[in-house]
Amino acid sequence: SQQGEEDPQALSIQEGENATMNCSYKTSINNLQWYRQNSGRGLVHLILIRSNEREKHSGRLRVTLDTSKKSSSLLITASRAADTASYFCATDGETSGSRLTFGEGTQLTVNP
Amino acid sequence: DAGVTQSPTHLIKTRGQHVTLRCSPISGHKSVSWYQQVLGQGPQFIFQYYEKEERGRGNFPDRFSARQFPNYSSELNVNALLLGDSALYLCASSLIRVTYEQYFGPGTRLTVT
């Protein structure tokens, strides 16, 4: 079974707008990562946030983590058509080692 | 440097057959993990191998097996294929056994008819 759930399942925005995706998980984690997947191809690592961190930035990406609520959000600012993809959060926990547990993903469509 | 490579890219098999999928990790990476991604869902962990030993196994039947070779490449074998085994099979490599960032290959698309 999946550890996390992404919200929304699908998101459609216009180029230049910001996109926010949320992820919730169930058990204690060591780290939470976000990955992007284009059209059923391999996953591309975007950003990792450790359980003792609350916010992290990488370029146009901003990730927040609230361990008390067991949730994370991914913000993509000034979106581009090339950002169109599925986005997944993945967690690894104290008992699971480096095994990643993925959510169901958010399908983001950025319209030009 | 080459990324994670997987072969074949696509594969069509019949129910009951056997399949072998292959993965070559990034040079220097000693850990390989396998994931199954059914259409419309997130990837699910199948196996992790590190230094040629199984270090973790997901909730998959014994029809699924894997191994890692001395050069750290890996094979995933699935016996007695079922229609439900149709999925994208992803291989990920990482530098050490317990590390945070995993690098994924392009996947093998398996269709069972």
PDB file of N, CA and C in Angstrom, chain B residues 6-104:
ATOM      1  N   GLN B   6      18.639   0.577 -18.461  1.00  0.00           N
ATOM      2  CA  GLN B   6      17.798  -0.590 -18.314  1.00  0.00           C
ATOM      3  C   GLN B   6      17.512  -1.184 -19.685  1.00  0.00           C
ATOM      4  N   SER B   7      17.392  -2.504 -19.712  1.00  0.00           N
ATOM      5  CA  SER B   7      17.040  -3.167 -20.959  1.00  0.00           C
ATOM      6  C   SER B   7      16.134  -4.355 -20.667  1.00  0.00           C
ATOM      7  N   PRO B   8      15.243  -4.679 -21.590  1.00  0.00           N
ATOM      8  CA  PRO B   8      14.908  -3.889 -22.778  1.00  0.00           C
ATOM      9  C   PRO B   8      14.036  -2.699 -22.410  1.00  0.00           C
ATOM     10  N   THR B   9      13.720  -1.875 -23.402  1.00  0.00           N
ATOM     11  CA  THR B   9      12.866  -0.722 -23.178  1.00  0.00           C
ATOM     12  C   THR B   9      11.407  -1.153 -23.077  1.00  0.00           C
ATOM     13  N   HIS B  10      11.030  -2.012 -23.982  1.00  0.00           N
ATOM     14  CA  HIS B  10       9.668  -2.536 -24.018  1.00  0.00           C
ATOM     15  C   HIS B  10       9.720  -4.047 -24.177  1.00  0.00           C
ATOM     16  N   LEU B  11       8.675  -4.703 -23.660  1.00  0.00           N
ATOM     17  CA  LEU B  11       8.639  -6.158 -23.706  1.00  0.00           C
ATOM     18  C   LEU B  11       7.179  -6.603 -23.680  1.00  0.00           C
ATOM     19  N   ILE B  12       6.854  -7.535 -24.551  1.00  0.00           N
ATOM     20  CA  ILE B  12       5.513  -8.115 -24.545  1.00  0.00           C
ATOM     21  C   ILE B  12       5.647  -9.607 -24.308  1.00  0.00           C
ATOM     22  N   LYS B  13       4.942 -10.089 -23.291  1.00  0.00           N
ATOM     23  CA  LYS B  13       5.000 -11.495 -22.925  1.00  0.00           C
ATOM     24  C   LYS B  13       3.585 -12.034 -22.786  1.00  0.00           C
ATOM     25  N   THR B  14       3.486 -13.351 -22.787  1.00  0.00           N
ATOM     26  CA  THR B  14       2.209 -14.028 -22.621  1.00  0.00           C
ATOM     27  C   THR B  14       2.094 -14.555 -21.197  1.00  0.00           C
ATOM     28  N   ARG B  15       0.884 -14.621 -20.695  1.00  0.00           N
ATOM     29  CA  ARG B  15       0.647 -15.171 -19.356  1.00  0.00           C
ATOM     30  C   ARG B  15       1.352 -16.519 -19.198  1.00  0.00           C
ATOM     31  N   GLY B  16       1.969 -16.708 -18.037  1.00  0.00           N
ATOM     32  CA  GLY B  16       2.650 -17.952 -17.746  1.00  0.00           C
ATOM     33  C   GLY B  16       4.122 -17.968 -18.129  1.00  0.00           C
ATOM     34  N   GLN B  17       4.521 -17.016 -18.974  1.00  0.00           N
ATOM     35  CA  GLN B  17       5.927 -16.967 -19.373  1.00  0.00           C
ATOM     36  C   GLN B  17       6.794 -16.365 -18.276  1.00  0.00           C
ATOM     37  N   HIS B  18       8.089 -16.388 -18.553  1.00  0.00           N
ATOM     38  CA  HIS B  18       9.076 -15.840 -17.627  1.00  0.00           C
ATOM     39  C   HIS B  18       9.747 -14.639 -18.294  1.00  0.00           C
ATOM     40  N   VAL B  19      10.172 -13.662 -17.479  1.00  0.00           N
ATOM     41  CA  VAL B  19      10.833 -12.494 -18.040  1.00  0.00           C
ATOM     42  C   VAL B  19      12.045 -12.116 -17.178  1.00  0.00           C
ATOM     43  N   THR B  20      13.068 -11.615 -17.830  1.00  0.00           N
ATOM     44  CA  THR B  20      14.264 -11.102 -17.142  1.00  0.00           C
ATOM     45  C   THR B  20      14.514  -9.672 -17.578  1.00  0.00           C
ATOM     46  N   LEU B  21      14.580  -8.791 -16.615  1.00  0.00           N
ATOM     47  CA  LEU B  21      14.861  -7.384 -16.867  1.00  0.00           C
ATOM     48  C   LEU B  21      16.245  -7.063 -16.315  1.00  0.00           C
ATOM     49  N   ARG B  22      16.948  -6.164 -16.996  1.00  0.00           N
ATOM     50  CA  ARG B  22      18.322  -5.876 -16.628  1.00  0.00           C
ATOM     51  C   ARG B  22      18.539  -4.407 -16.317  1.00  0.00           C
ATOM     52  N   CYS B  23      19.491  -4.173 -15.430  1.00  0.00           N
ATOM     53  CA  CYS B  23      19.771  -2.807 -14.980  1.00  0.00           C
ATOM     54  C   CYS B  23      21.264  -2.656 -14.751  1.00  0.00           C
ATOM     55  N   SER B  24      21.813  -1.559 -15.239  1.00  0.00           N
ATOM     56  CA  SER B  24      23.201  -1.203 -14.943  1.00  0.00           C
ATOM     57  C   SER B  24      23.208   0.101 -14.173  1.00  0.00           C
ATOM     58  N   PRO B  25      23.779   0.103 -12.973  1.00  0.00           N
ATOM     59  CA  PRO B  25      23.757   1.324 -12.160  1.00  0.00           C
ATOM     60  C   PRO B  25      24.783   2.331 -12.650  1.00  0.00           C
ATOM     61  N   ILE B  26      24.709   3.503 -12.082  1.00  0.00           N
ATOM     62  CA  ILE B  26      25.715   4.523 -12.337  1.00  0.00           C
ATOM     63  C   ILE B  26      27.061   4.012 -11.837  1.00  0.00           C
ATOM     64  N   SER B  27      28.102   4.305 -12.569  1.00  0.00           N
ATOM     65  CA  SER B  27      29.427   3.843 -12.190  1.00  0.00           C
ATOM     66  C   SER B  27      29.769   4.292 -10.772  1.00  0.00           C
ATOM     67  N   GLY B  28      30.188   3.329  -9.961  1.00  0.00           N
ATOM     68  CA  GLY B  28      30.528   3.642  -8.575  1.00  0.00           C
ATOM     69  C   GLY B  28      29.392   3.396  -7.600  1.00  0.00           C
ATOM     70  N   HIS B  29      28.183   3.262  -8.103  1.00  0.00           N
ATOM     71  CA  HIS B  29      27.043   2.981  -7.229  1.00  0.00           C
ATOM     72  C   HIS B  29      26.975   1.491  -6.940  1.00  0.00           C
ATOM     73  N   LYS B  30      26.797   1.161  -5.660  1.00  0.00           N
ATOM     74  CA  LYS B  30      26.817  -0.236  -5.259  1.00  0.00           C
ATOM     75  C   LYS B  30      25.441  -0.773  -4.871  1.00  0.00           C
ATOM     76  N   SER B  31      24.466   0.106  -4.794  1.00  0.00           N
ATOM     77  CA  SER B  31      23.127  -0.299  -4.389  1.00  0.00           C
ATOM     78  C   SER B  31      22.173  -0.164  -5.561  1.00  0.00           C
ATOM     79  N   VAL B  32      21.355  -1.178  -5.774  1.00  0.00           N
ATOM     80  CA  VAL B  32      20.340  -1.168  -6.828  1.00  0.00           C
ATOM     81  C   VAL B  32      19.008  -1.549  -6.214  1.00  0.00           C
ATOM     82  N   SER B  33      17.990  -0.788  -6.555  1.00  0.00           N
ATOM     83  CA  SER B  33      16.634  -1.092  -6.101  1.00  0.00           C
ATOM     84  C   SER B  33      15.722  -1.235  -7.298  1.00  0.00           C
ATOM     85  N   TRP B  34      14.712  -2.063  -7.162  1.00  0.00           N
ATOM     86  CA  TRP B  34      13.712  -2.264  -8.207  1.00  0.00           C
ATOM     87  C   TRP B  34      12.345  -1.813  -7.708  1.00  0.00           C
ATOM     88  N   TYR B  35      11.604  -1.176  -8.615  1.00  0.00           N
ATOM     89  CA  TYR B  35      10.268  -0.708  -8.312  1.00  0.00           C
ATOM     90  C   TYR B  35       9.326  -1.099  -9.444  1.00  0.00           C
ATOM     91  N   GLN B  36       8.071  -1.358  -9.082  1.00  0.00           N
ATOM     92  CA  GLN B  36       7.034  -1.616 -10.070  1.00  0.00           C
ATOM     93  C   GLN B  36       6.052  -0.452 -10.061  1.00  0.00           C
ATOM     94  N   GLN B  37       5.756   0.058 -11.242  1.00  0.00           N
ATOM     95  CA  GLN B  37       4.802   1.154 -11.335  1.00  0.00           C
ATOM     96  C   GLN B  37       3.671   0.766 -12.274  1.00  0.00           C
ATOM     97  N   VAL B  38       2.531   0.509 -11.700  1.00  0.00           N
ATOM     98  CA  VAL B  38       1.333   0.228 -12.480  1.00  0.00           C
ATOM     99  C   VAL B  38       0.767   1.549 -12.976  1.00  0.00           C
ATOM    100  N   LEU B  39       0.183   1.528 -14.145  1.00  0.00           N
ATOM    101  CA  LEU B  39      -0.331   2.738 -14.780  1.00  0.00           C
ATOM    102  C   LEU B  39      -1.253   3.504 -13.842  1.00  0.00           C
ATOM    103  N   GLY B  40      -0.947   4.786 -13.673  1.00  0.00           N
ATOM    104  CA  GLY B  40      -1.785   5.642 -12.851  1.00  0.00           C
ATOM    105  C   GLY B  40      -1.458   5.624 -11.367  1.00  0.00           C
ATOM    106  N   GLN B  41      -0.443   4.862 -10.973  1.00  0.00           N
ATOM    107  CA  GLN B  41      -0.070   4.778  -9.560  1.00  0.00           C
ATOM    108  C   GLN B  41       1.392   5.160  -9.368  1.00  0.00           C
ATOM    109  N   GLY B  42       1.763   5.327  -8.112  1.00  0.00           N
ATOM    110  CA  GLY B  42       3.163   5.577  -7.804  1.00  0.00           C
ATOM    111  C   GLY B  42       3.949   4.274  -7.791  1.00  0.00           C
ATOM    112  N   PRO B  43       5.268   4.366  -7.921  1.00  0.00           N
ATOM    113  CA  PRO B  43       6.102   3.158  -7.882  1.00  0.00           C
ATOM    114  C   PRO B  43       5.997   2.434  -6.546  1.00  0.00           C
ATOM    115  N   GLN B  44       6.111   1.110  -6.600  1.00  0.00           N
ATOM    116  CA  GLN B  44       6.124   0.290  -5.394  1.00  0.00           C
ATOM    117  C   GLN B  44       7.434  -0.481  -5.315  1.00  0.00           C
ATOM    118  N   PHE B  45       8.028  -0.471  -4.144  1.00  0.00           N
ATOM    119  CA  PHE B  45       9.318  -1.111  -3.910  1.00  0.00           C
ATOM    120  C   PHE B  45       9.220  -2.617  -4.042  1.00  0.00           C
ATOM    121  N   ILE B  46      10.168  -3.202  -4.803  1.00  0.00           N
ATOM    122  CA  ILE B  46      10.211  -4.657  -4.939  1.00  0.00           C
ATOM    123  C   ILE B  46      11.418  -5.230  -4.188  1.00  0.00           C
ATOM    124  N   PHE B  47      12.609  -4.781  -4.547  1.00  0.00           N
ATOM    125  CA  PHE B  47      13.855  -5.303  -3.968  1.00  0.00           C
ATOM    126  C   PHE B  47      14.896  -4.198  -3.843  1.00  0.00           C
ATOM    127  N   GLN B  48      15.803  -4.400  -2.887  1.00  0.00           N
ATOM    128  CA  GLN B  48      17.047  -3.655  -2.875  1.00  0.00           C
ATOM    129  C   GLN B  48      18.202  -4.627  -2.734  1.00  0.00           C
ATOM    130  N   TYR B  49      19.241  -4.399  -3.521  1.00  0.00           N
ATOM    131  CA  TYR B  49      20.469  -5.169  -3.419  1.00  0.00           C
ATOM    132  C   TYR B  49      21.628  -4.219  -3.162  1.00  0.00           C
ATOM    133  N   TYR B  50      22.507  -4.673  -2.289  1.00  0.00           N
ATOM    134  CA  TYR B  50      23.714  -3.910  -1.972  1.00  0.00           C
ATOM    135  C   TYR B  50      24.853  -4.893  -1.804  1.00  0.00           C
ATOM    136  N   GLU B  51      25.951  -4.624  -2.488  1.00  0.00           N
ATOM    137  CA  GLU B  51      27.108  -5.530  -2.424  1.00  0.00           C
ATOM    138  C   GLU B  51      26.690  -6.978  -2.670  1.00  0.00           C
ATOM    139  N   LYS B  52      25.809  -7.141  -3.652  1.00  0.00           N
ATOM    140  CA  LYS B  52      25.394  -8.451  -4.151  1.00  0.00           C
ATOM    141  C   LYS B  52      24.504  -9.224  -3.190  1.00  0.00           C
ATOM    142  N   GLU B  53      24.063  -8.584  -2.138  1.00  0.00           N
ATOM    143  CA  GLU B  53      23.151  -9.245  -1.207  1.00  0.00           C
ATOM    144  C   GLU B  53      21.806  -8.527  -1.154  1.00  0.00           C
ATOM    145  N   GLU B  54      20.751  -9.305  -0.975  1.00  0.00           N
ATOM    146  CA  GLU B  54      19.425  -8.708  -0.832  1.00  0.00           C
ATOM    147  C   GLU B  54      19.342  -8.004   0.511  1.00  0.00           C
ATOM    148  N   ARG B  55      18.957  -6.733   0.480  1.00  0.00           N
ATOM    149  CA  ARG B  55      18.901  -5.931   1.702  1.00  0.00           C
ATOM    150  C   ARG B  55      17.484  -5.508   2.039  1.00  0.00           C
ATOM    151  N   GLY B  56      16.571  -5.768   1.136  1.00  0.00           N
ATOM    152  CA  GLY B  56      15.194  -5.417   1.412  1.00  0.00           C
ATOM    153  C   GLY B  56      14.282  -6.007   0.360  1.00  0.00           C
ATOM    154  N   ARG B  57      13.061  -6.341   0.786  1.00  0.00           N
ATOM    155  CA  ARG B  57      12.104  -6.928  -0.139  1.00  0.00           C
ATOM    156  C   ARG B  57      10.732  -6.350   0.167  1.00  0.00           C
ATOM    157  N   GLY B  58      10.041  -5.964  -0.877  1.00  0.00           N
ATOM    158  CA  GLY B  58       8.691  -5.444  -0.725  1.00  0.00           C
ATOM    159  C   GLY B  58       7.672  -6.565  -0.698  1.00  0.00           C
ATOM    160  N   ASN B  59       6.418  -6.179  -0.692  1.00  0.00           N
ATOM    161  CA  ASN B  59       5.320  -7.133  -0.593  1.00  0.00           C
ATOM    162  C   ASN B  59       4.963  -7.691  -1.974  1.00  0.00           C
ATOM    163  N   PHE B  60       5.842  -8.509  -2.490  1.00  0.00           N
ATOM    164  CA  PHE B  60       5.636  -9.141  -3.794  1.00  0.00           C
ATOM    165  C   PHE B  60       5.781 -10.646  -3.638  1.00  0.00           C
ATOM    166  N   PRO B  61       5.054 -11.408  -4.474  1.00  0.00           N
ATOM    167  CA  PRO B  61       5.112 -12.884  -4.356  1.00  0.00           C
ATOM    168  C   PRO B  61       6.479 -13.438  -4.745  1.00  0.00           C
ATOM    169  N   ASP B  62       6.668 -14.703  -4.424  1.00  0.00           N
ATOM    170  CA  ASP B  62       7.943 -15.369  -4.694  1.00  0.00           C
ATOM    171  C   ASP B  62       8.223 -15.526  -6.187  1.00  0.00           C
ATOM    172  N   ARG B  63       7.238 -15.244  -7.010  1.00  0.00           N
ATOM    173  CA  ARG B  63       7.482 -15.277  -8.456  1.00  0.00           C
ATOM    174  C   ARG B  63       8.500 -14.208  -8.866  1.00  0.00           C
ATOM    175  N   PHE B  64       8.651 -13.229  -8.016  1.00  0.00           N
ATOM    176  CA  PHE B  64       9.615 -12.158  -8.268  1.00  0.00           C
ATOM    177  C   PHE B  64      10.928 -12.496  -7.567  1.00  0.00           C
ATOM    178  N   SER B  65      12.021 -12.425  -8.294  1.00  0.00           N
ATOM    179  CA  SER B  65      13.330 -12.637  -7.709  1.00  0.00           C
ATOM    180  C   SER B  65      14.321 -11.708  -8.397  1.00  0.00           C
ATOM    181  N   ALA B  66      15.444 -11.525  -7.783  1.00  0.00           N
ATOM    182  CA  ALA B  66      16.453 -10.632  -8.359  1.00  0.00           C
ATOM    183  C   ALA B  66      17.830 -11.078  -7.904  1.00  0.00           C
ATOM    184  N   ARG B  67      18.820 -10.540  -8.540  1.00  0.00           N
ATOM    185  CA  ARG B  67      20.190 -10.762  -8.104  1.00  0.00           C
ATOM    186  C   ARG B  67      21.053  -9.603  -8.570  1.00  0.00           C
ATOM    187  N   GLN B  68      22.203  -9.479  -7.915  1.00  0.00           N
ATOM    188  CA  GLN B  68      23.161  -8.440  -8.281  1.00  0.00           C
ATOM    189  C   GLN B  68      24.494  -9.110  -8.574  1.00  0.00           C
ATOM    190  N   PHE B  69      25.134  -8.660  -9.597  1.00  0.00           N
ATOM    191  CA  PHE B  69      26.379  -9.264 -10.055  1.00  0.00           C
ATOM    192  C   PHE B  69      27.597  -8.526  -9.492  1.00  0.00           C
ATOM    193  N   PRO B  70      28.802  -9.140  -9.628  1.00  0.00           N
ATOM    194  CA  PRO B  70      30.009  -8.487  -9.093  1.00  0.00           C
ATOM    195  C   PRO B  70      30.235  -7.082  -9.641  1.00  0.00           C
ATOM    196  N   ASN B  71      29.757  -6.802 -10.853  1.00  0.00           N
ATOM    197  CA  ASN B  71      29.933  -5.440 -11.396  1.00  0.00           C
ATOM    198  C   ASN B  71      28.789  -4.521 -10.972  1.00  0.00           C
ATOM    199  N   TYR B  72      27.956  -4.981 -10.051  1.00  0.00           N
ATOM    200  CA  TYR B  72      26.839  -4.241  -9.451  1.00  0.00           C
ATOM    201  C   TYR B  72      25.627  -4.107 -10.354  1.00  0.00           C
ATOM    202  N   SER B  73      25.684  -4.644 -11.564  1.00  0.00           N
ATOM    203  CA  SER B  73      24.468  -4.679 -12.374  1.00  0.00           C
ATOM    204  C   SER B  73      23.492  -5.668 -11.747  1.00  0.00           C
ATOM    205  N   SER B  74      22.250  -5.604 -12.188  1.00  0.00           N
ATOM    206  CA  SER B  74      21.231  -6.409 -11.533  1.00  0.00           C
ATOM    207  C   SER B  74      20.226  -6.939 -12.544  1.00  0.00           C
ATOM    208  N   GLU B  75      19.631  -8.051 -12.207  1.00  0.00           N
ATOM    209  CA  GLU B  75      18.540  -8.632 -12.981  1.00  0.00           C
ATOM    210  C   GLU B  75      17.316  -8.802 -12.095  1.00  0.00           C
ATOM    211  N   LEU B  76      16.151  -8.534 -12.661  1.00  0.00           N
ATOM    212  CA  LEU B  76      14.885  -8.825 -12.011  1.00  0.00           C
ATOM    213  C   LEU B  76      14.211  -9.910 -12.825  1.00  0.00           C
ATOM    214  N   ASN B  77      13.836 -10.988 -12.169  1.00  0.00           N
ATOM    215  CA  ASN B  77      13.169 -12.096 -12.839  1.00  0.00           C
ATOM    216  C   ASN B  77      11.741 -12.223 -12.311  1.00  0.00           C
ATOM    217  N   VAL B  78      10.830 -12.464 -13.236  1.00  0.00           N
ATOM    218  CA  VAL B  78       9.448 -12.702 -12.860  1.00  0.00           C
ATOM    219  C   VAL B  78       8.982 -13.971 -13.562  1.00  0.00           C
ATOM    220  N   ASN B  79       8.549 -14.931 -12.774  1.00  0.00           N
ATOM    221  CA  ASN B  79       8.061 -16.208 -13.315  1.00  0.00           C
ATOM    222  C   ASN B  79       6.539 -16.218 -13.388  1.00  0.00           C
ATOM    223  N   ALA B  80       6.029 -17.132 -14.203  1.00  0.00           N
ATOM    224  CA  ALA B  80       4.587 -17.366 -14.276  1.00  0.00           C
ATOM    225  C   ALA B  80       3.816 -16.051 -14.363  1.00  0.00           C
ATOM    226  N   LEU B  81       4.114 -15.292 -15.392  1.00  0.00           N
ATOM    227  CA  LEU B  81       3.559 -13.952 -15.533  1.00  0.00           C
ATOM    228  C   LEU B  81       2.038 -13.942 -15.510  1.00  0.00           C
ATOM    229  N   LEU B  82       1.516 -12.920 -14.834  1.00  0.00           N
ATOM    230  CA  LEU B  82       0.080 -12.672 -14.778  1.00  0.00           C
ATOM    231  C   LEU B  82      -0.216 -11.351 -15.484  1.00  0.00           C
ATOM    232  N   LEU B  83      -1.482 -11.199 -15.884  1.00  0.00           N
ATOM    233  CA  LEU B  83      -1.853  -9.942 -16.536  1.00  0.00           C
ATOM    234  C   LEU B  83      -1.531  -8.745 -15.645  1.00  0.00           C
ATOM    235  N   GLY B  84      -1.679  -8.930 -14.339  1.00  0.00           N
ATOM    236  CA  GLY B  84      -1.443  -7.856 -13.383  1.00  0.00           C
ATOM    237  C   GLY B  84       0.015  -7.460 -13.235  1.00  0.00           C
ATOM    238  N   ASP B  85       0.905  -8.236 -13.847  1.00  0.00           N
ATOM    239  CA  ASP B  85       2.326  -7.875 -13.801  1.00  0.00           C
ATOM    240  C   ASP B  85       2.661  -6.814 -14.842  1.00  0.00           C
ATOM    241  N   SER B  86       1.718  -6.491 -15.693  1.00  0.00           N
ATOM    242  CA  SER B  86       1.937  -5.441 -16.688  1.00  0.00           C
ATOM    243  C   SER B  86       2.181  -4.122 -15.967  1.00  0.00           C
ATOM    244  N   ALA B  87       3.320  -3.525 -16.242  1.00  0.00           N
ATOM    245  CA  ALA B  87       3.716  -2.319 -15.499  1.00  0.00           C
ATOM    246  C   ALA B  87       5.009  -1.781 -16.066  1.00  0.00           C
ATOM    247  N   LEU B  88       5.401  -0.617 -15.559  1.00  0.00           N
ATOM    248  CA  LEU B  88       6.728  -0.063 -15.827  1.00  0.00           C
ATOM    249  C   LEU B  88       7.630  -0.495 -14.676  1.00  0.00           C
ATOM    250  N   TYR B  89       8.723  -1.149 -14.994  1.00  0.00           N
ATOM    251  CA  TYR B  89       9.648  -1.611 -13.964  1.00  0.00           C
ATOM    252  C   TYR B  89      10.854  -0.672 -13.958  1.00  0.00           C
ATOM    253  N   LEU B  90      11.057  -0.058 -12.813  1.00  0.00           N
ATOM    254  CA  LEU B  90      12.085   0.958 -12.661  1.00  0.00           C
ATOM    255  C   LEU B  90      13.223   0.433 -11.803  1.00  0.00           C
ATOM    256  N   CYS B  91      14.407   0.763 -12.218  1.00  0.00           N
ATOM    257  CA  CYS B  91      15.606   0.426 -11.462  1.00  0.00           C
ATOM    258  C   CYS B  91      16.198   1.739 -10.956  1.00  0.00           C
ATOM    259  N   ALA B  92      16.679   1.728  -9.736  1.00  0.00           N
ATOM    260  CA  ALA B  92      17.300   2.919  -9.168  1.00  0.00           C
ATOM    261  C   ALA B  92      18.624   2.530  -8.538  1.00  0.00           C
ATOM    262  N   SER B  93      19.609   3.377  -8.706  1.00  0.00           N
ATOM    263  CA  SER B  93      20.888   3.088  -8.066  1.00  0.00           C
ATOM    264  C   SER B  93      21.248   4.207  -7.094  1.00  0.00           C
ATOM    265  N   SER B  94      22.016   3.855  -6.093  1.00  0.00           N
ATOM    266  CA  SER B  94      22.489   4.850  -5.140  1.00  0.00           C
ATOM    267  C   SER B  94      23.895   4.468  -4.709  1.00  0.00           C
ATOM    268  N   LEU B  95      24.575   5.445  -4.118  1.00  0.00           N
ATOM    269  CA  LEU B  95      26.003   5.288  -3.857  1.00  0.00           C
ATOM    270  C   LEU B  95      26.275   4.277  -2.752  1.00  0.00           C
ATOM    271  N   ILE B  96      25.497   4.362  -1.701  1.00  0.00           N
ATOM    272  CA  ILE B  96      25.682   3.441  -0.587  1.00  0.00           C
ATOM    273  C   ILE B  96      24.340   2.841  -0.223  1.00  0.00           C
ATOM    274  N   ARG B  97      24.349   1.901   0.683  1.00  0.00           N
ATOM    275  CA  ARG B  97      23.142   1.136   0.970  1.00  0.00           C
ATOM    276  C   ARG B  97      22.037   2.015   1.531  1.00  0.00           C
ATOM    277  N   VAL B  98      22.382   2.769   2.534  1.00  0.00           N
ATOM    278  CA  VAL B  98      21.371   3.635   3.139  1.00  0.00           C
ATOM    279  C   VAL B  98      21.704   5.055   2.761  1.00  0.00           C
ATOM    280  N   THR B  99      21.149   5.475   1.689  1.00  0.00           N
ATOM    281  CA  THR B  99      21.384   6.830   1.220  1.00  0.00           C
ATOM    282  C   THR B  99      20.070   7.422   0.789  1.00  0.00           C
ATOM    283  N   TYR B 100      20.064   8.678   0.620  1.00  0.00           N
ATOM    284  CA  TYR B 100      18.790   9.342   0.476  1.00  0.00           C
ATOM    285  C   TYR B 100      18.361   9.511  -0.966  1.00  0.00           C
ATOM    286  N   GLU B 101      19.308   9.817  -1.833  1.00  0.00           N
ATOM    287  CA  GLU B 101      18.956  10.158  -3.192  1.00  0.00           C
ATOM    288  C   GLU B 101      19.177   8.960  -4.100  1.00  0.00           C
ATOM    289  N   GLN B 102      18.145   8.591  -4.792  1.00  0.00           N
ATOM    290  CA  GLN B 102      18.250   7.475  -5.721  1.00  0.00           C
ATOM    291  C   GLN B 102      18.086   7.990  -7.146  1.00  0.00           C
ATOM    292  N   TYR B 103      18.824   7.405  -8.048  1.00  0.00           N
ATOM    293  CA  TYR B 103      18.822   7.802  -9.448  1.00  0.00           C
ATOM    294  C   TYR B 103      18.133   6.705 -10.252  1.00  0.00           C
ATOM    295  N   PHE B 104      17.092   7.089 -10.935  1.00  0.00           N
ATOM    296  CA  PHE B 104      16.260   6.118 -11.640  1.00  0.00           C
ATOM    297  C   PHE B 104      16.640   6.000 -13.111  1.00  0.00           C
TER     298      PHE B 104
END
